[in-house]
Amino acid sequence: MALLRMRAPQGANATEIEKKIKRGNALRQGSAWRGFLGSRWFLVLLLVVVLMSGGALWVYLSLDSEVTETLVSRGELVSPHPRIYSVPCSEDYNNHKRYPGCTPQKCGRAVTDSIVTREEAEALKRLAERGLALAGSEGGASILDLHSGALSMGKQFVNIYRYFGEQIGEVFTEEDFQLYKDVRGRIQAVIAETFGLDPALMYLTKPTFFSRINSTIAQTQHDEYWHPHIDKVTYGSFDYTSLLYLSDYGSDFSGGRFIFMDPNGNRTVEPRAGRVSFFSSGTENLHRVEKVSWGTRFAITVSFTCDPAHAIADPAMP
């Protein structure tokens, strides 16, 4: 996932990427248009159904036209093994240097609820809340990057370590950073095991950050988190992307689901505190985040590269 708006695709596969993004948009627009036609031309039928069954109208109105299939719902517990959905790899990886033992040979997406506890997710959420309490975006999306120090402040970013100086020691602890490192290591290990990789050949890469999203109106393009995008195209270094959710869909917030935009429909993962969703970063996993309609959604994006030149270290207390 990226909070920054996607730049125009470059390279030999730009046309194909643009087609996929347009196809995803068309699917969403088509679903909305079909919903309009349904309400216009089948109103009488709906009224008859409502008279026959008091619950039918509720079911009709609860359907989300953007989602064709729910891969994992909020109420499910995916444990002990990840739930894996394989998809064919795109050609994106051919436009970059290949690294044996790491560059995707098989692609897909997966979800697990077994590597981060709800208590750990709550501790990381408190970390994010303390950091973001120092500032925050004027729009609906704020980020905190412990690696670079980037923190949303109004319509721009500041370096939290420089801007707040010694005050950081009153906000974060060594234990916070150790938990962050431990969780990152577990995410890296499950990605490596799922995709058959050597974890020693995977490297943490930027941007890796906490996100806080609410329903406030966007003020800049950085707040427009809902645009379809492809991580490998947006950043280049990404080979595997993961999201650790720190709050629950349906109780802490509504909207905000993660949507994979496939040629034959949109598929979603519903956030649950402690849930890790991960996927290969190429065009095979075009995605977006649905707009948050109420409440606040917290998550961590943790990204990995096969290129050691783009590796970053775990954050440490200054």
C-alpha positions as CSV (number, residue, x, y, z in Angstrom):
1,M,0.0,0.0,0.0
2,A,1.2,3.5,-0.7
3,L,-0.1,6.7,0.8
4,L,1.6,8.7,-1.9
5,R,-0.3,9.0,-5.2
6,M,1.1,6.8,-8.0
7,R,3.2,8.5,-10.6
8,A,2.7,7.7,-14.3
9,P,4.1,4.2,-15.1
10,Q,7.3,4.1,-17.0
11,G,9.1,1.5,-19.1
12,A,8.2,-1.1,-21.6
13,N,5.1,-2.4,-19.8
14,A,3.6,1.0,-19.2
15,T,0.7,0.5,-21.6
16,E,-0.2,-2.9,-20.0
17,I,-0.1,-1.4,-16.5
18,E,-2.3,1.5,-17.6
19,K,-4.8,-0.9,-19.1
20,K,-4.9,-2.9,-15.8
21,I,-5.5,0.3,-13.8
22,K,-8.2,1.5,-16.2
23,R,-9.8,-2.0,-16.2
24,G,-9.9,-1.9,-12.4
25,N,-11.6,1.5,-12.5
26,A,-14.0,0.3,-15.2
27,L,-14.9,-2.6,-13.0
28,R,-15.8,-0.3,-10.1
29,Q,-17.6,2.2,-12.4
30,G,-19.5,-0.7,-14.0
31,S,-20.5,-2.1,-10.7
32,A,-21.9,1.3,-9.6
33,W,-23.7,1.7,-13.0
34,R,-25.3,-1.7,-12.6
35,G,-26.4,-0.8,-9.1
36,F,-28.0,2.4,-10.5
37,L,-29.8,0.4,-13.2
38,G,-30.9,-2.1,-10.7
39,S,-32.5,0.5,-8.5
40,R,-34.2,2.1,-11.5
41,W,-35.5,-0.8,-13.4
42,F,-36.1,-3.3,-10.7
43,L,-37.6,-1.1,-8.0
44,V,-41.0,-2.8,-8.3
45,L,-39.4,-6.2,-7.9
46,L,-37.4,-5.1,-4.9
47,L,-40.6,-3.8,-3.3
48,V,-42.3,-7.1,-3.8
49,V,-39.3,-8.9,-2.3
50,V,-39.3,-6.5,0.7
51,L,-43.0,-7.3,1.3
52,M,-42.2,-11.0,1.1
53,S,-39.2,-10.8,3.4
54,G,-38.5,-8.0,5.9
55,G,-34.7,-8.7,5.7
56,A,-34.4,-8.6,2.0
57,L,-34.0,-4.8,1.7
58,W,-31.3,-4.8,4.4
59,V,-29.3,-7.5,2.5
60,Y,-29.6,-5.5,-0.8
61,L,-28.5,-2.3,0.8
62,S,-25.5,-3.9,2.6
63,L,-23.9,-5.1,-0.6
64,D,-20.8,-3.2,-1.5
65,S,-20.5,-2.7,-5.3
66,E,-16.7,-2.4,-5.1
67,V,-16.1,-5.9,-3.8
68,T,-16.7,-9.0,-5.7
69,E,-15.3,-11.4,-3.1
70,T,-14.1,-11.2,0.5
71,L,-10.9,-13.3,0.8
72,V,-10.8,-13.0,4.5
73,S,-13.4,-11.4,6.7
74,R,-12.9,-9.6,10.0
75,G,-14.5,-12.4,12.0
76,E,-12.3,-15.2,10.7
77,L,-9.2,-16.3,12.5
78,V,-6.5,-17.5,10.0
79,S,-4.3,-19.7,12.1
80,P,-1.9,-21.5,12.4
81,H,-1.0,-21.4,8.7
82,P,-1.4,-18.5,6.2
83,R,-4.2,-18.6,3.7
84,I,-2.6,-18.3,0.3
85,Y,-4.0,-17.2,-3.0
86,S,-1.7,-17.7,-6.0
87,V,-1.7,-15.4,-9.0
88,P,0.5,-15.5,-12.1
89,C,3.6,-13.2,-11.9
90,S,3.6,-10.1,-14.0
91,E,6.5,-9.1,-16.3
92,D,7.4,-6.2,-13.9
93,Y,10.3,-8.2,-12.4
94,N,11.9,-8.6,-15.8
95,N,12.5,-4.9,-16.0
96,H,14.8,-5.1,-12.9
97,K,17.9,-7.0,-12.0
98,R,16.9,-10.5,-10.8
99,Y,18.2,-11.9,-7.5
100,P,18.2,-15.7,-7.3
101,G,16.6,-16.9,-4.1
102,C,14.5,-13.7,-3.7
103,T,13.1,-12.3,-6.9
104,P,9.5,-13.6,-7.2
105,Q,9.3,-16.9,-9.1
106,K,5.8,-17.5,-7.8
107,C,3.4,-14.7,-7.0
108,G,0.3,-14.2,-4.9
109,R,-1.2,-12.9,-1.8
110,A,-1.6,-14.3,1.7
111,V,-3.1,-13.6,5.1
112,T,-2.2,-14.8,8.6
113,D,-3.5,-14.0,12.1
114,S,-0.9,-16.2,13.9
115,I,2.4,-14.3,14.0
116,V,1.4,-11.1,15.8
117,T,-0.9,-11.1,18.9
118,R,-3.7,-8.7,19.5
119,E,-1.8,-7.5,22.6
120,E,1.3,-6.7,20.4
121,A,-0.9,-5.0,17.9
122,E,-2.4,-2.8,20.6
123,A,1.1,-2.0,21.9
124,L,2.2,-0.9,18.4
125,K,-1.0,1.1,18.0
126,R,-0.2,3.0,21.2
127,L,3.3,3.7,19.8
128,A,1.7,5.1,16.7
129,E,-0.8,7.2,18.6
130,R,1.9,8.7,20.8
131,G,4.0,9.6,17.7
132,L,1.1,10.9,15.7
133,A,-0.2,13.0,18.6
134,L,2.9,15.2,18.1
135,A,1.5,16.4,14.7
136,G,-0.6,14.8,11.9
137,S,-2.0,15.6,8.5
138,E,-4.7,18.2,7.9
139,G,-6.3,15.6,5.6
140,G,-7.5,12.1,6.3
141,A,-4.1,10.2,6.1
142,S,-1.1,10.7,8.4
143,I,2.1,8.7,8.5
144,L,4.9,8.1,10.9
145,D,8.1,6.5,9.6
146,L,10.4,5.5,12.4
147,H,13.2,4.8,9.9
148,S,13.5,8.2,8.2
149,G,11.8,10.1,11.0
150,A,9.1,11.4,8.6
151,L,6.0,12.6,10.3
152,S,2.9,14.2,8.8
153,M,2.5,17.8,10.0
154,G,-0.2,19.8,8.4
155,K,0.3,19.7,4.6
156,Q,3.9,18.7,4.8
157,F,6.4,16.3,6.6
158,V,8.9,17.0,9.3
159,N,11.8,14.8,10.6
160,I,10.5,13.8,14.0
161,Y,14.0,13.2,15.4
162,R,15.2,16.7,14.4
163,Y,12.0,18.6,15.1
164,F,11.3,17.3,18.5
165,G,14.8,16.5,19.6
166,E,15.2,15.2,23.2
167,Q,11.4,15.1,23.5
168,I,11.4,11.8,21.5
169,G,12.8,10.1,24.6
170,E,9.5,10.9,26.4
171,V,7.4,9.5,23.5
172,F,9.1,6.3,22.6
173,T,11.1,3.6,24.5
174,E,13.7,1.1,23.7
175,E,11.0,-1.6,24.3
176,D,8.9,0.0,21.5
177,F,11.7,-0.2,19.0
178,Q,12.5,-3.8,20.0
179,L,8.9,-4.9,19.6
180,Y,8.9,-3.2,16.2
181,K,12.0,-5.1,15.2
182,D,10.7,-8.4,16.5
183,V,7.5,-8.1,14.6
184,R,9.3,-7.0,11.4
185,G,11.4,-10.2,11.7
186,R,8.4,-12.4,12.0
187,I,6.7,-10.8,9.0
188,Q,9.9,-11.3,7.0
189,A,10.1,-14.9,8.0
190,V,6.5,-15.8,7.1
191,I,6.9,-14.1,3.7
192,A,10.0,-16.0,3.0
193,E,8.4,-19.3,4.0
194,T,5.3,-18.7,2.0
195,F,7.0,-17.8,-1.2
196,G,10.0,-20.2,-0.8
197,L,12.7,-17.6,-0.3
198,D,15.9,-17.3,1.5
199,P,15.1,-14.7,4.3
200,A,18.7,-13.7,4.4
201,L,18.4,-12.4,0.8
202,M,15.4,-10.2,1.6
203,Y,16.0,-6.7,2.9
204,L,13.7,-4.1,4.6
205,T,13.2,-1.2,2.2
206,K,11.6,2.2,2.3
207,P,9.0,3.4,2.7
208,T,8.0,1.4,5.8
209,F,5.7,3.3,8.0
210,F,2.7,3.5,10.4
211,S,-0.5,5.0,8.9
212,R,-3.5,6.6,10.5
213,I,-6.5,7.1,8.3
214,N,-9.9,8.7,9.1
215,S,-12.7,10.3,7.1
216,T,-11.3,13.9,7.1
217,I,-11.4,15.5,3.7
218,A,-8.1,15.2,1.8
219,Q,-6.1,18.4,1.7
220,T,-3.1,17.3,-0.5
221,Q,-2.4,14.4,-2.8
222,H,-0.6,12.7,0.1
223,D,-4.1,12.3,1.8
224,E,-5.5,10.6,-1.3
225,Y,-4.7,7.0,-0.2
226,W,-7.5,5.4,-2.2
227,H,-6.0,5.6,-5.7
228,P,-5.3,2.2,-7.5
229,H,-1.6,1.6,-7.6
230,I,1.2,-1.0,-8.1
231,D,4.0,-1.0,-5.5
232,K,6.7,-2.3,-7.9
233,V,5.8,0.5,-10.4
234,T,5.5,3.2,-7.8
235,Y,8.7,2.5,-5.9
236,G,10.8,0.2,-8.1
237,S,12.7,-1.4,-5.2
238,F,9.6,-3.2,-3.8
239,D,9.4,-7.0,-4.3
240,Y,7.1,-8.0,-1.4
241,T,4.7,-5.8,0.5
242,S,3.0,-6.4,3.8
243,L,0.4,-4.7,6.0
244,L,0.0,-5.3,9.7
245,Y,-3.4,-4.1,10.9
246,L,-3.6,-2.5,14.3
247,S,-7.4,-1.9,14.5
248,D,-10.6,-3.7,13.6
249,Y,-12.8,-3.2,10.5
250,G,-16.5,-2.8,11.6
251,S,-15.8,-1.7,15.2
252,D,-12.9,0.7,15.1
253,F,-13.7,2.0,11.6
254,S,-15.8,1.4,8.5
255,G,-14.6,1.5,5.0
256,G,-10.8,1.2,4.8
257,R,-10.7,-2.4,3.4
258,F,-7.8,-3.4,1.3
259,I,-9.0,-4.2,-2.2
260,F,-7.1,-6.3,-4.8
261,M,-8.3,-5.1,-8.3
262,D,-8.2,-8.2,-10.5
263,P,-9.4,-8.4,-14.1
264,N,-12.4,-10.5,-13.2
265,G,-13.4,-8.6,-10.0
266,N,-12.3,-6.9,-6.8
267,R,-11.3,-9.0,-3.8
268,T,-10.9,-7.6,-0.3
269,V,-9.1,-8.4,3.0
270,E,-11.0,-7.0,6.0
271,P,-8.6,-5.6,8.7
272,R,-8.3,-7.2,12.1
273,A,-5.9,-6.2,14.8
274,G,-2.8,-8.4,14.5
275,R,-3.6,-9.6,11.0
276,V,-0.8,-9.6,8.5
277,S,-1.6,-9.4,4.8
278,F,1.3,-9.8,2.4
279,F,1.8,-10.1,-1.4
280,S,4.2,-9.9,-4.3
281,S,4.5,-6.3,-5.3
282,G,4.1,-6.4,-9.1
283,T,1.2,-5.6,-11.4
284,E,-0.4,-9.0,-10.5
285,N,-1.4,-7.3,-7.3
286,L,-2.9,-4.0,-8.4
287,H,-4.7,-2.6,-5.3
288,R,-6.3,0.3,-3.5
289,V,-7.6,1.1,0.0
290,E,-11.3,2.0,0.2
291,K,-12.1,5.3,1.7
292,V,-12.7,5.3,5.5
293,S,-16.2,6.4,6.2
294,W,-16.0,6.7,10.0
295,G,-13.6,5.9,12.8
296,T,-9.8,5.5,12.6
297,R,-7.8,2.9,10.8
298,F,-4.3,2.1,12.0
299,A,-1.8,-0.1,10.2
300,I,1.9,-0.6,9.4
301,T,3.2,-1.0,5.9
302,V,6.4,-3.2,5.9
303,S,8.1,-3.6,2.6
304,F,11.0,-5.8,1.4
305,T,13.4,-5.7,-1.6
306,C,15.7,-8.2,-3.1
307,D,18.2,-5.4,-4.0
308,P,20.7,-4.9,-1.2
309,A,21.4,-1.4,-2.5
310,H,17.9,-0.4,-1.4
311,A,18.1,-2.0,2.1
312,I,17.4,0.1,5.2
313,A,18.2,-0.7,8.8
314,D,15.8,-1.3,11.7
315,P,15.0,2.0,13.5
316,A,16.8,2.8,16.7
317,M,16.3,5.3,19.5
318,P,18.4,8.5,18.7
